[in-house]
JSON list of N, CA and C in Angstrom, two decimals:
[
{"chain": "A", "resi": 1, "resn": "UNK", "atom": "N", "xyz": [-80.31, -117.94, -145.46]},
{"chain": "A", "resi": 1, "resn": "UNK", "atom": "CA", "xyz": [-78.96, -118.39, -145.21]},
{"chain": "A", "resi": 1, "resn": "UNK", "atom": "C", "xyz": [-78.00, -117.24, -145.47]},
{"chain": "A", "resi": 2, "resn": "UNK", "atom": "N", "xyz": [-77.10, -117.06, -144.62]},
{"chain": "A", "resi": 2, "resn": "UNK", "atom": "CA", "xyz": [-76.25, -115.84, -144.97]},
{"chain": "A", "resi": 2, "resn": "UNK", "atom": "C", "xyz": [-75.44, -115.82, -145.69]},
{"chain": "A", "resi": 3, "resn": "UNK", "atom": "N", "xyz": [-75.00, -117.46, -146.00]},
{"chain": "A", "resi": 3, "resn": "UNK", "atom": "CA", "xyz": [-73.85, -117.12, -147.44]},
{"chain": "A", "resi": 3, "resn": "UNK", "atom": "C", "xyz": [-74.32, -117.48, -148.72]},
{"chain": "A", "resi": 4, "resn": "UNK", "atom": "N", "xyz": [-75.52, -117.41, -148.85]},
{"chain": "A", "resi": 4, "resn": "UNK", "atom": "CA", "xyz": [-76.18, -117.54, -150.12]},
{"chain": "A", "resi": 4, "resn": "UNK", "atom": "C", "xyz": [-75.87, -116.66, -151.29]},
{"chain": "A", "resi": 5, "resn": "UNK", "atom": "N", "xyz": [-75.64, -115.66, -150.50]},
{"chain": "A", "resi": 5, "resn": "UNK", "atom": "CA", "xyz": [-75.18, -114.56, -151.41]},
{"chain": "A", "resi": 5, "resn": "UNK", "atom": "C", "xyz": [-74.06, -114.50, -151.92]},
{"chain": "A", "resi": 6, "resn": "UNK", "atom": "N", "xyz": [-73.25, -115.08, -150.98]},
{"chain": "A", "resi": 6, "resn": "UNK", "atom": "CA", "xyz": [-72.12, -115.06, -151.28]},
{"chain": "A", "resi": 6, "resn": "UNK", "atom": "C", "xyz": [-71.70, -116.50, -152.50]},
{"chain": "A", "resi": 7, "resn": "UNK", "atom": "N", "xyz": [-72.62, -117.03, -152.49]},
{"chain": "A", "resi": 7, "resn": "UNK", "atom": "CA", "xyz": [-72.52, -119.13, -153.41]},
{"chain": "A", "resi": 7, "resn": "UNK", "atom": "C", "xyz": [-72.63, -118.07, -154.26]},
{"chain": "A", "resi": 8, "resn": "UNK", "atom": "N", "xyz": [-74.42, -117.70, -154.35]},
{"chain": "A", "resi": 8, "resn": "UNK", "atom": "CA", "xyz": [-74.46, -116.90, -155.90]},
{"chain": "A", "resi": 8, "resn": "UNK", "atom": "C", "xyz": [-73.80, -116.14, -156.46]},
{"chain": "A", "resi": 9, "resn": "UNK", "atom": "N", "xyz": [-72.93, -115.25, -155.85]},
{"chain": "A", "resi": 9, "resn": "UNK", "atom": "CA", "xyz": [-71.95, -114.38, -156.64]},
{"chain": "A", "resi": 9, "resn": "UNK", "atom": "C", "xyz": [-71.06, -115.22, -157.10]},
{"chain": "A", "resi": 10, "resn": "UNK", "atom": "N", "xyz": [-70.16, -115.90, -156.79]},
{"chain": "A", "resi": 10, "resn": "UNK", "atom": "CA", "xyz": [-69.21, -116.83, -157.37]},
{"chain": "A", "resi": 10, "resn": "UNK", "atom": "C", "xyz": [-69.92, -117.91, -157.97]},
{"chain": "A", "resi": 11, "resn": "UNK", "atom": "N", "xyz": [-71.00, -118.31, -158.07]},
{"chain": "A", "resi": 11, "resn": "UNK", "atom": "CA", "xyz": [-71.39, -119.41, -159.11]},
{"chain": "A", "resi": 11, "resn": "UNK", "atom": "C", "xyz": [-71.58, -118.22, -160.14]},
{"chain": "A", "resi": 12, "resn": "UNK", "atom": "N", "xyz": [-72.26, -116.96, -159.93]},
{"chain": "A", "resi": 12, "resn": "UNK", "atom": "CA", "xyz": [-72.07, -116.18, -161.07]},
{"chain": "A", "resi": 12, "resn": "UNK", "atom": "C", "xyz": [-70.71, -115.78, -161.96]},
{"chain": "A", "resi": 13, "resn": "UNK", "atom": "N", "xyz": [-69.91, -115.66, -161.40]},
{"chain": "A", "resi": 13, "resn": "UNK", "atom": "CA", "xyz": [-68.78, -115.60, -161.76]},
{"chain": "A", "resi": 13, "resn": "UNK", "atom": "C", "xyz": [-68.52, -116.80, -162.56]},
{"chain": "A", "resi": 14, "resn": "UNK", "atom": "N", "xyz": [-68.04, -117.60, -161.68]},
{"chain": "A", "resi": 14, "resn": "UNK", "atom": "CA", "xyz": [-67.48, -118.99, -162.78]},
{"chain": "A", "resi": 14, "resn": "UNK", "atom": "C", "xyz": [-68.53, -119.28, -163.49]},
{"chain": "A", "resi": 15, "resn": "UNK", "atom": "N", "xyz": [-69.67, -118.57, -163.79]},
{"chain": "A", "resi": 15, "resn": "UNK", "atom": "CA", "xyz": [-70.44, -118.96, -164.98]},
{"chain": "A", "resi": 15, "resn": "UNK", "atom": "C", "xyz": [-70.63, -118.32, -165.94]},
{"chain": "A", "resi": 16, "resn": "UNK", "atom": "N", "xyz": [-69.72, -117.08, -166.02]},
{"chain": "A", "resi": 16, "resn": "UNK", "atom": "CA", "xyz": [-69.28, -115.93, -166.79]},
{"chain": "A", "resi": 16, "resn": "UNK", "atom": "C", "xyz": [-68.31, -116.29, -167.33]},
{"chain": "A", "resi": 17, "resn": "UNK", "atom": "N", "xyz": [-67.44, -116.75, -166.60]},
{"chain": "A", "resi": 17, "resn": "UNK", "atom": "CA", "xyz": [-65.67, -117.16, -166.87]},
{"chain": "A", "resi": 17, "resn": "UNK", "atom": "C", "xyz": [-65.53, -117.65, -167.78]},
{"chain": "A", "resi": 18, "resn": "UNK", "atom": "N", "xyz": [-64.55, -117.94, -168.66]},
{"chain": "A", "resi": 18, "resn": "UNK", "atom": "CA", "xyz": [-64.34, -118.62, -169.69]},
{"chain": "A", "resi": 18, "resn": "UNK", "atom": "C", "xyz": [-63.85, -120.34, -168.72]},
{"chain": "A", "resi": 19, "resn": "UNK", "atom": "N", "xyz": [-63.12, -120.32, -167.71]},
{"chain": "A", "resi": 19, "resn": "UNK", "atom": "CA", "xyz": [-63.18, -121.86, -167.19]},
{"chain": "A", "resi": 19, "resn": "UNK", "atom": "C", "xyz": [-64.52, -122.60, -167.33]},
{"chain": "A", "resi": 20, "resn": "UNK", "atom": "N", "xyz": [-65.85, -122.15, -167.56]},
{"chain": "A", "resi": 20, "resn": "UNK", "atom": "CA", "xyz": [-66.71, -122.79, -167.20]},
{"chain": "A", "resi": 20, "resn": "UNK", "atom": "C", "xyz": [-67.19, -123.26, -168.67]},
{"chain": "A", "resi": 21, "resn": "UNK", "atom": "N", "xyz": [-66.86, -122.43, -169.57]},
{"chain": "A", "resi": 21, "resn": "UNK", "atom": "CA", "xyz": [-66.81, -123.29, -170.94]},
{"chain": "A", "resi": 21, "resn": "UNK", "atom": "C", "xyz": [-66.18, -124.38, -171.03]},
{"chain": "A", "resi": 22, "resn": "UNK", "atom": "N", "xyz": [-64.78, -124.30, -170.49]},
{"chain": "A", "resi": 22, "resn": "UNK", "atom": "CA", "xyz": [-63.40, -125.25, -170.45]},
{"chain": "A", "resi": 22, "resn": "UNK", "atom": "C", "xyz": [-63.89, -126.49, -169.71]},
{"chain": "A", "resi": 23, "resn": "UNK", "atom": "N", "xyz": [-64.71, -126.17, -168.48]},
{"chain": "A", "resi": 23, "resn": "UNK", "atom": "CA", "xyz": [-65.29, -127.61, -167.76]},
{"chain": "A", "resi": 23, "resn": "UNK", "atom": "C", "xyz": [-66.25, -128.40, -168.68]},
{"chain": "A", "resi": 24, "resn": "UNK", "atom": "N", "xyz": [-67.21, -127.17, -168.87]},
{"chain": "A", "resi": 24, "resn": "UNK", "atom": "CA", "xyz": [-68.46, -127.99, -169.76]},
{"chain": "A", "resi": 24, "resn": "UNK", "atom": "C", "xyz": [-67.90, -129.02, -170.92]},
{"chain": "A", "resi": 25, "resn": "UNK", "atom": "N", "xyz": [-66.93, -128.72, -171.78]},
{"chain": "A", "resi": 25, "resn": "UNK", "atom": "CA", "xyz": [-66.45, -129.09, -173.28]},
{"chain": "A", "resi": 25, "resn": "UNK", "atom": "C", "xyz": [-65.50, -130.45, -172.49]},
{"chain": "A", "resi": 26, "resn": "UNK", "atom": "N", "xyz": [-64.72, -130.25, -171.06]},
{"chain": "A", "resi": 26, "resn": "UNK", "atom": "CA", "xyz": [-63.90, -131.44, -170.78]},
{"chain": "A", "resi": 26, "resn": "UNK", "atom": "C", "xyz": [-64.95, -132.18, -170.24]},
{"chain": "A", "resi": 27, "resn": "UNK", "atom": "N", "xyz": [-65.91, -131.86, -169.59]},
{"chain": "A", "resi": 27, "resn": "UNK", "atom": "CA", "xyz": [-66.82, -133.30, -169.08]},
{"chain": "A", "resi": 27, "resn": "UNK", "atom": "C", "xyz": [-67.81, -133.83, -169.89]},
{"chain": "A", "resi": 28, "resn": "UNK", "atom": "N", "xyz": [-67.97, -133.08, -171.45]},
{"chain": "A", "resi": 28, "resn": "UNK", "atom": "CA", "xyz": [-68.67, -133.42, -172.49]},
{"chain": "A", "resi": 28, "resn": "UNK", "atom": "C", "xyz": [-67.66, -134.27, -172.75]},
{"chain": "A", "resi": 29, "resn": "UNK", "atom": "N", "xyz": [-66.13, -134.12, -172.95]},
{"chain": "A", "resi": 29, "resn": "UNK", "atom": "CA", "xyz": [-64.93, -135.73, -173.80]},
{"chain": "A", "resi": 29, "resn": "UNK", "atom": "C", "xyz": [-65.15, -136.64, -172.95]},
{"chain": "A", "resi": 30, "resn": "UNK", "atom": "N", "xyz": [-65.10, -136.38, -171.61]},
{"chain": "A", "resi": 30, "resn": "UNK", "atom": "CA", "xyz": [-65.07, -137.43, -170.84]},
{"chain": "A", "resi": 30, "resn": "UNK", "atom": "C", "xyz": [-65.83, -138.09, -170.84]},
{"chain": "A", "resi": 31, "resn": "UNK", "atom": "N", "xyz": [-67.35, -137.70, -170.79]},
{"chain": "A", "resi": 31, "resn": "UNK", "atom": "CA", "xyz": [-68.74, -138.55, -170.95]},
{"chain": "A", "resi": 31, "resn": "UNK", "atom": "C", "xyz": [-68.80, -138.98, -171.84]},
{"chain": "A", "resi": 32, "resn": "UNK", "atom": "N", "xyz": [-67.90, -138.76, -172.98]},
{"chain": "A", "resi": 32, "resn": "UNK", "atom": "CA", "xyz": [-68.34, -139.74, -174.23]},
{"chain": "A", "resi": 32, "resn": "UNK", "atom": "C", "xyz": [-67.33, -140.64, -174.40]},
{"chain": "A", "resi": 33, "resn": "UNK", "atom": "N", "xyz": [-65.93, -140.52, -174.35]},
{"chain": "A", "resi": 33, "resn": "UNK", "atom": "CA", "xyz": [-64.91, -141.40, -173.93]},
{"chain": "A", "resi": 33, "resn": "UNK", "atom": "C", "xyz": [-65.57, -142.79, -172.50]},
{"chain": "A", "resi": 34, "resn": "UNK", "atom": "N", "xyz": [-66.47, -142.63, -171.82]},
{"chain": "A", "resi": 34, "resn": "UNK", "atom": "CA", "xyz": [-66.72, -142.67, -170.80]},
{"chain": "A", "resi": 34, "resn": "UNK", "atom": "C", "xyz": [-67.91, -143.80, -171.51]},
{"chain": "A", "resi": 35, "resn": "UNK", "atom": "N", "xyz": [-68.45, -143.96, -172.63]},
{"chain": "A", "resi": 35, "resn": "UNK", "atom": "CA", "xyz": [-69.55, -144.15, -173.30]},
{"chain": "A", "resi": 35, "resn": "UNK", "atom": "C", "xyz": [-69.27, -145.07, -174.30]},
{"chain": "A", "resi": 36, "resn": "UNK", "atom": "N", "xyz": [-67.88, -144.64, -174.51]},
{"chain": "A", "resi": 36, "resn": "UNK", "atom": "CA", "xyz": [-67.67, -145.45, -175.86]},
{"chain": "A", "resi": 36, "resn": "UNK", "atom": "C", "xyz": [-67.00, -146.60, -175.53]},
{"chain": "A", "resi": 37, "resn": "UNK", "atom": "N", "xyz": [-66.17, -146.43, -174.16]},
{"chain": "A", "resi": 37, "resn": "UNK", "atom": "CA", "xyz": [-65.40, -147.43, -173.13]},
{"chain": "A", "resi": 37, "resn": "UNK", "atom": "C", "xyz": [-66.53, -148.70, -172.78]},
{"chain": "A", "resi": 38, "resn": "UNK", "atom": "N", "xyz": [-67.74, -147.63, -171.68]},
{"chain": "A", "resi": 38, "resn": "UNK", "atom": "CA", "xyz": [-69.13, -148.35, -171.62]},
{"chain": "A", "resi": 38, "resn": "UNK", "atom": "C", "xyz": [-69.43, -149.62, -172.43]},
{"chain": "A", "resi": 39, "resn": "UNK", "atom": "N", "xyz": [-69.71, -149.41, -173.87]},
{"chain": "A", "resi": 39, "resn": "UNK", "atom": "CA", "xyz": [-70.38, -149.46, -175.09]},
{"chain": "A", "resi": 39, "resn": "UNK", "atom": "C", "xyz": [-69.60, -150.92, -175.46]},
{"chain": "A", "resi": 40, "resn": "UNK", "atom": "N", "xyz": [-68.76, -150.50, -175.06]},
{"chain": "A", "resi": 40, "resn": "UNK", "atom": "CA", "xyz": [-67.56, -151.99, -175.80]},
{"chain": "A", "resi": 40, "resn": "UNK", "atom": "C", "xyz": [-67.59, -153.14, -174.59]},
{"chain": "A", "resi": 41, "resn": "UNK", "atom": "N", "xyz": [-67.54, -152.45, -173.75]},
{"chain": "A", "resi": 41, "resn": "UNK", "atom": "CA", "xyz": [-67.08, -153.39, -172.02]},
{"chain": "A", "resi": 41, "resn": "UNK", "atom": "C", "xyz": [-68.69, -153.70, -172.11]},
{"chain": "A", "resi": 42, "resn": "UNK", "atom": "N", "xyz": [-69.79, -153.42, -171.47]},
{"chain": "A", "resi": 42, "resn": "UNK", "atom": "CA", "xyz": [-71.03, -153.51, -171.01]},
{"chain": "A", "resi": 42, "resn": "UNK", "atom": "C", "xyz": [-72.28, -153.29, -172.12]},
{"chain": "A", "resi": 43, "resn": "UNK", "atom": "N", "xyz": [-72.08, -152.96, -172.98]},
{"chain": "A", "resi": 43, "resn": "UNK", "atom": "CA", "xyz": [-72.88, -153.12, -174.05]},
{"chain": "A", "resi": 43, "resn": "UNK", "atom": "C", "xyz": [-73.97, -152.08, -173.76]},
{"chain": "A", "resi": 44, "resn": "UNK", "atom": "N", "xyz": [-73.72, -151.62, -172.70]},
{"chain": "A", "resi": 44, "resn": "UNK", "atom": "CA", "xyz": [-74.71, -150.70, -172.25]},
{"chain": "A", "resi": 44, "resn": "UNK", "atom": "C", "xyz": [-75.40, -150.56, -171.76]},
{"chain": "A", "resi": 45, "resn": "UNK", "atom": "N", "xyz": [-75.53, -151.85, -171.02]},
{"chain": "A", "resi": 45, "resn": "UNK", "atom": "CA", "xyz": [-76.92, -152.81, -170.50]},
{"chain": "A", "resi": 45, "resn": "UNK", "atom": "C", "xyz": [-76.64, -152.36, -168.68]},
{"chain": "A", "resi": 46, "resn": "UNK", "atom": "N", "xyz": [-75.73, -151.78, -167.76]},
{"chain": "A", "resi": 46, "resn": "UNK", "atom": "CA", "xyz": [-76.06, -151.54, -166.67]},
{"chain": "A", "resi": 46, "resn": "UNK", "atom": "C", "xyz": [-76.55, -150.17, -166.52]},
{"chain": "A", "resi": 47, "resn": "UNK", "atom": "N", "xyz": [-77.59, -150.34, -165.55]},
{"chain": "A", "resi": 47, "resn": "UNK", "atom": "CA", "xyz": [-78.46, -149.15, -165.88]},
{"chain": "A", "resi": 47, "resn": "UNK", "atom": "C", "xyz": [-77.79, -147.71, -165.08]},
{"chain": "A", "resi": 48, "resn": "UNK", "atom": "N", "xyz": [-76.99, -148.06, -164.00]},
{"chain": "A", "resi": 48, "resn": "UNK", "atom": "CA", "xyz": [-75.99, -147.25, -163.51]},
{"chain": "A", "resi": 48, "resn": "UNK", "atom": "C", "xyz": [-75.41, -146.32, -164.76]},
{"chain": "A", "resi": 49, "resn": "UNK", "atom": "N", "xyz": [-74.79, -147.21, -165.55]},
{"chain": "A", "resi": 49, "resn": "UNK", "atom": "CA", "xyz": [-73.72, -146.37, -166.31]},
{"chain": "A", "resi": 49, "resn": "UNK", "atom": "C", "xyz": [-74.57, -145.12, -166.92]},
{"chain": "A", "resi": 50, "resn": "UNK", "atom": "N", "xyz": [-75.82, -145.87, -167.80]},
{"chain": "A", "resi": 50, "resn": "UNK", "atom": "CA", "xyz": [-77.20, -144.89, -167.90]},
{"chain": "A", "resi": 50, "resn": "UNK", "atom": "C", "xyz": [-76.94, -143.97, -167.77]},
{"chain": "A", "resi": 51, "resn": "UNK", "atom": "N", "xyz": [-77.60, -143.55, -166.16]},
{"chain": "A", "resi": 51, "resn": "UNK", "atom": "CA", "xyz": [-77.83, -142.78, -165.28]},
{"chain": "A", "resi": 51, "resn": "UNK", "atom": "C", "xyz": [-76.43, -142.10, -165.07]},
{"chain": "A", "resi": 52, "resn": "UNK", "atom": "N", "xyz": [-75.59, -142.32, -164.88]},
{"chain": "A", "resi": 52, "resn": "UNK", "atom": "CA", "xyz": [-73.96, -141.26, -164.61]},
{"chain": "A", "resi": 52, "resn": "UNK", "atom": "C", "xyz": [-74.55, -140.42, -165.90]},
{"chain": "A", "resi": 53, "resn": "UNK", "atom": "N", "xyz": [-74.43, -141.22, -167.60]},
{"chain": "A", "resi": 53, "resn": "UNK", "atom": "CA", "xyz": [-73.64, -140.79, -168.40]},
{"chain": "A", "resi": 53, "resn": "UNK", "atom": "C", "xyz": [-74.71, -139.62, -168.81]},
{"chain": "A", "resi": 54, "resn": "UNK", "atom": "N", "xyz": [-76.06, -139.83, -168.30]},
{"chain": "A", "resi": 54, "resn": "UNK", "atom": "CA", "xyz": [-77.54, -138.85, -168.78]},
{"chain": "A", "resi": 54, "resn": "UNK", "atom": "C", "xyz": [-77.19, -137.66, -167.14]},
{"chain": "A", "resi": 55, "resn": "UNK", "atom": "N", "xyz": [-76.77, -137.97, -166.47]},
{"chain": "A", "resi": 55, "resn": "UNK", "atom": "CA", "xyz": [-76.51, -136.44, -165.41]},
{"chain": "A", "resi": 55, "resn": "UNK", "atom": "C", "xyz": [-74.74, -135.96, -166.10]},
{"chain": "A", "resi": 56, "resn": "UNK", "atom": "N", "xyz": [-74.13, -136.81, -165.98]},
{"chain": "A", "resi": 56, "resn": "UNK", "atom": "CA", "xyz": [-72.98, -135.89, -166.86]},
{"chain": "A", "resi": 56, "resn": "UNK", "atom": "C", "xyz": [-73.04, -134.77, -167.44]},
{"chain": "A", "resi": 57, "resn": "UNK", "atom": "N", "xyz": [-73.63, -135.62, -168.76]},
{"chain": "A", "resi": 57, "resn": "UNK", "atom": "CA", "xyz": [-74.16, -135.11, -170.11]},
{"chain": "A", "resi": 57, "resn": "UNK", "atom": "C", "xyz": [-74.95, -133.30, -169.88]},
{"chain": "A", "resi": 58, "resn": "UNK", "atom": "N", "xyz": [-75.90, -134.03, -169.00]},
{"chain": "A", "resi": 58, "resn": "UNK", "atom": "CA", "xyz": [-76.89, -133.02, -168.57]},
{"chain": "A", "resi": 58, "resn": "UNK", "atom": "C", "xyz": [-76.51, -131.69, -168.23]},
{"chain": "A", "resi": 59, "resn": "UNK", "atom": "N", "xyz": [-75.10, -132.08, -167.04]},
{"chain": "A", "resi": 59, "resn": "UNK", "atom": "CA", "xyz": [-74.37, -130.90, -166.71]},
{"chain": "A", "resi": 59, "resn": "UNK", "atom": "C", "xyz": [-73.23, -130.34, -167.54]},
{"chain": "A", "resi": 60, "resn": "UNK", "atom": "N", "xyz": [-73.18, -131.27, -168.24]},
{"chain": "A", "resi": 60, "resn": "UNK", "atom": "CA", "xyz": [-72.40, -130.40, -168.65]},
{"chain": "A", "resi": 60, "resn": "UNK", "atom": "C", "xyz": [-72.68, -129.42, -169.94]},
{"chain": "A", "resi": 61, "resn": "UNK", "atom": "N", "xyz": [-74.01, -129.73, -170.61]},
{"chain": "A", "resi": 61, "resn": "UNK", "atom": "CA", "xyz": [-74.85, -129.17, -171.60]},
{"chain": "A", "resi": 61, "resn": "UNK", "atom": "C", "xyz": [-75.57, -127.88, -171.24]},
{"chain": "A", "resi": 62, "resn": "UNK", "atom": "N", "xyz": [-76.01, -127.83, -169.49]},
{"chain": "A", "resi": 62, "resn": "UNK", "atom": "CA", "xyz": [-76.65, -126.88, -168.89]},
{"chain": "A", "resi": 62, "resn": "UNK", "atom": "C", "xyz": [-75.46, -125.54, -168.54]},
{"chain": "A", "resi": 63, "resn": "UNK", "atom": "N", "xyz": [-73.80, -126.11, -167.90]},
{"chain": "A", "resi": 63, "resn": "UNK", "atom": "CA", "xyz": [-73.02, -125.34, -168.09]},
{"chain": "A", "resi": 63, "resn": "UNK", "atom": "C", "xyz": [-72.62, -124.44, -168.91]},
{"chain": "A", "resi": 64, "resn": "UNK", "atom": "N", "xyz": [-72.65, -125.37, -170.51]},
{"chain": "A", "resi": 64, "resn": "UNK", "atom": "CA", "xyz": [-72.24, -123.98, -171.92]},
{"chain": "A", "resi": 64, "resn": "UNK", "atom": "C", "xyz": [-73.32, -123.71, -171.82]},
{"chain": "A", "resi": 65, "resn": "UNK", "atom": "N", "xyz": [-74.47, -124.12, -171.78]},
{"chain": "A", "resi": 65, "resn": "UNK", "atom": "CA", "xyz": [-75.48, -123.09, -172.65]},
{"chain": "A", "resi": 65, "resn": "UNK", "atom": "C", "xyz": [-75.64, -121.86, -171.01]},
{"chain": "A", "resi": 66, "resn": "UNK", "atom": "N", "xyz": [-75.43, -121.99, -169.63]},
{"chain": "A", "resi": 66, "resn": "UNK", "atom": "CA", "xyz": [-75.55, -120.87, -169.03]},
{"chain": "A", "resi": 66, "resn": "UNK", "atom": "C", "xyz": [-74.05, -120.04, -169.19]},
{"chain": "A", "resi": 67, "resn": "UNK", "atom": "N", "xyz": [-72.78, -120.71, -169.46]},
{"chain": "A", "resi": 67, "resn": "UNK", "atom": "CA", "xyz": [-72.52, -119.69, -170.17]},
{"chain": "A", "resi": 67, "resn": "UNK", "atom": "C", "xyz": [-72.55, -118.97, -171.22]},
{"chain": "A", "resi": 68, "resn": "UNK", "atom": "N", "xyz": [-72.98, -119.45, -172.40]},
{"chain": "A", "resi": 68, "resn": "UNK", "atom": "CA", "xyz": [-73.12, -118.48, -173.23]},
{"chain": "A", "resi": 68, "resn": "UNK", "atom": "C", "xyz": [-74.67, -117.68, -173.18]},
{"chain": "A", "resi": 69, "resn": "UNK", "atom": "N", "xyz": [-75.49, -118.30, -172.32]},
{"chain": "A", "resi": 69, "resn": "UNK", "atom": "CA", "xyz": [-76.37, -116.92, -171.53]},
{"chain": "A", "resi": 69, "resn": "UNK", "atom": "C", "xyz": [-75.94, -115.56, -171.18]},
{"chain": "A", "resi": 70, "resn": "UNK", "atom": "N", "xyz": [-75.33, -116.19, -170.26]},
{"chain": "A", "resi": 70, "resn": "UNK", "atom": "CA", "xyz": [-74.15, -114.98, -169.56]},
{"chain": "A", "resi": 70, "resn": "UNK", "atom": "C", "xyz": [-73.57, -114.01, -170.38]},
{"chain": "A", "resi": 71, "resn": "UNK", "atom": "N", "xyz": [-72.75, -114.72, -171.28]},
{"chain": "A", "resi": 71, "resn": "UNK", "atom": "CA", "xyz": [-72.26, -113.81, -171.98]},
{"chain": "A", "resi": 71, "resn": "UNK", "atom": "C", "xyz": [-73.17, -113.06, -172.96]},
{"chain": "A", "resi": 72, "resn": "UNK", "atom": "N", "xyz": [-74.27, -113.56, -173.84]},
{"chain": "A", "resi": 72, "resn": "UNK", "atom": "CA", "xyz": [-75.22, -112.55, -174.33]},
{"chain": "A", "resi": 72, "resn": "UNK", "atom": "C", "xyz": [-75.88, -111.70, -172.78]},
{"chain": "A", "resi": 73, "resn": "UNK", "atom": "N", "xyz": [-76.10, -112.04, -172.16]},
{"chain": "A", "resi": 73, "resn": "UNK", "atom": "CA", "xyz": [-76.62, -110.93, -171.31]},
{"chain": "A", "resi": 73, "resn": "UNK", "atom": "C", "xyz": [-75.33, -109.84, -171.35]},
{"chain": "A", "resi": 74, "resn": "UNK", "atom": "N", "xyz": [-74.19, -109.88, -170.93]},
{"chain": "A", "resi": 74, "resn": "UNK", "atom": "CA", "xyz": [-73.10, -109.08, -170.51]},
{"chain": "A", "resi": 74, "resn": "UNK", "atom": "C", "xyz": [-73.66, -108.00, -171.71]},
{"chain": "A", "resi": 75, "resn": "UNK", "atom": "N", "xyz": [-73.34, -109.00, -172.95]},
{"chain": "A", "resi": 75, "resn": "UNK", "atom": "CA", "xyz": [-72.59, -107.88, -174.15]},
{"chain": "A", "resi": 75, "resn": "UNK", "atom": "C", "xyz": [-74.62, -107.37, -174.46]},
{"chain": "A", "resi": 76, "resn": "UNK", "atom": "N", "xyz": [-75.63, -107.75, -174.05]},
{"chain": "A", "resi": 76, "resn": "UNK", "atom": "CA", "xyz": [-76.61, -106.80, -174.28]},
{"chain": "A", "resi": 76, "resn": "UNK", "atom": "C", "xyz": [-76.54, -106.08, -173.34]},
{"chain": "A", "resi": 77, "resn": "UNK", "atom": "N", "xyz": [-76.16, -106.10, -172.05]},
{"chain": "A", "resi": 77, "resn": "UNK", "atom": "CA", "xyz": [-75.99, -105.07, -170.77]},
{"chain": "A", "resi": 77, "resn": "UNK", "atom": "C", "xyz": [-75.42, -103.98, -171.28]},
{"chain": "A", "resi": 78, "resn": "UNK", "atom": "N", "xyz": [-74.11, -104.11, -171.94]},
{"chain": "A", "resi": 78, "resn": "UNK", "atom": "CA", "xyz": [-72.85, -102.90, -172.07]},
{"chain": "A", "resi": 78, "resn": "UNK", "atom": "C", "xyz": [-73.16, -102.63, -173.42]},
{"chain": "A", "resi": 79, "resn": "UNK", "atom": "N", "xyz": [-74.83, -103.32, -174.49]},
{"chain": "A", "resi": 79, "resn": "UNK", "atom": "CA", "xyz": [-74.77, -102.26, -175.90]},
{"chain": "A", "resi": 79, "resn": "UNK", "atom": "C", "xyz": [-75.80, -101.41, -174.83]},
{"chain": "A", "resi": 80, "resn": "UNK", "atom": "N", "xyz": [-76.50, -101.82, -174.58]},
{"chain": "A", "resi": 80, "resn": "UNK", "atom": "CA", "xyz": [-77.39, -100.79, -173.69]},
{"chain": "A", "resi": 80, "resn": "UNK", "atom": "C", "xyz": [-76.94, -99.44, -172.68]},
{"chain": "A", "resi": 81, "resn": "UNK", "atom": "N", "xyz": [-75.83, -99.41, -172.07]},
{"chain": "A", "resi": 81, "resn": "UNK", "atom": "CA", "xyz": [-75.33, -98.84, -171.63]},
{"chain": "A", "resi": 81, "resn": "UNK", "atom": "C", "xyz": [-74.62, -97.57, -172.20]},
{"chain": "A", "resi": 82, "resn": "UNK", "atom": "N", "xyz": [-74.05, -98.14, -173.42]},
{"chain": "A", "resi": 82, "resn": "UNK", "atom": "CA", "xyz": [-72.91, -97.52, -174.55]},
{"chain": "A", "resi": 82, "resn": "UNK", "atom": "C", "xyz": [-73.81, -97.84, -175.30]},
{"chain": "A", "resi": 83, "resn": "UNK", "atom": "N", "xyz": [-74.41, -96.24, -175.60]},
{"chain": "A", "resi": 83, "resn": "UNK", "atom": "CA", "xyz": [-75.45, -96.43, -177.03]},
{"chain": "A", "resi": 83, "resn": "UNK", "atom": "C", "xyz": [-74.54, -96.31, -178.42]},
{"chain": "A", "resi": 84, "resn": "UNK", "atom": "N", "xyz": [-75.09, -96.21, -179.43]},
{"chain": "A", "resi": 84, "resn": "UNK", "atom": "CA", "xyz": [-73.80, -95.71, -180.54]},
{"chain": "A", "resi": 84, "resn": "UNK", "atom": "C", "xyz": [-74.09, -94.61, -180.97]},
{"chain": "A", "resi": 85, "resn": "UNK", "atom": "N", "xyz": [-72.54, -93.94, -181.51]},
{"chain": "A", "resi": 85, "resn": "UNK", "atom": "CA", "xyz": [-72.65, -92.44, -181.71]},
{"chain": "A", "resi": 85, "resn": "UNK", "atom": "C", "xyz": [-72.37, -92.66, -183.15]},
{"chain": "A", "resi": 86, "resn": "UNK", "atom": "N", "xyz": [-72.98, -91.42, -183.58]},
{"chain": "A", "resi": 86, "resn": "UNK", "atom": "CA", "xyz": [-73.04, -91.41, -185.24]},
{"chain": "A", "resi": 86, "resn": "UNK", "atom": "C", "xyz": [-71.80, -90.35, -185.78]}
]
């Protein structure tokens, strides 16, 4: 596909970015606001809500932890690069 390259560079990006912390941490309140609403109304018992609140969750857990991948890769990229001088 020819713009593949182009998805992956910008999913790389916004997964470097500090916004992508900012998403992960707001759709982590929301899913639990989202849970606790659930919890009181439905007791928990439709299996829908389940299923939203376990892919939410999911993404938004997989988001911080690939960014803070990212960012240990960066800052081992640039000690590697820039050795230290004595």
């Amino acid at each position: 596909n020819k713009y593949s390259r182009t998805i992956r560079k910008e999913f790389a990006e916004f997964i470097g970015s500090s916004s992508s912390l900012y998403f992960g941490v707001i759709l982590i309140a929301i899913t639990i606001a989202f849970v606790v609403d659930a919890t009181s109304l439905l007791h928990m018992s439709d299996m829908i809500v389940i299923i939203a609140t376990a892919v939410l969750l999911t993404t938004a857990f997989l988001t911080i932890l690939a960014y803070f991948v990212q960012r240990i890769r960066f800052k081992r990229k640039t000690n590697i690069e820039k050795p230290d001088t004595l």
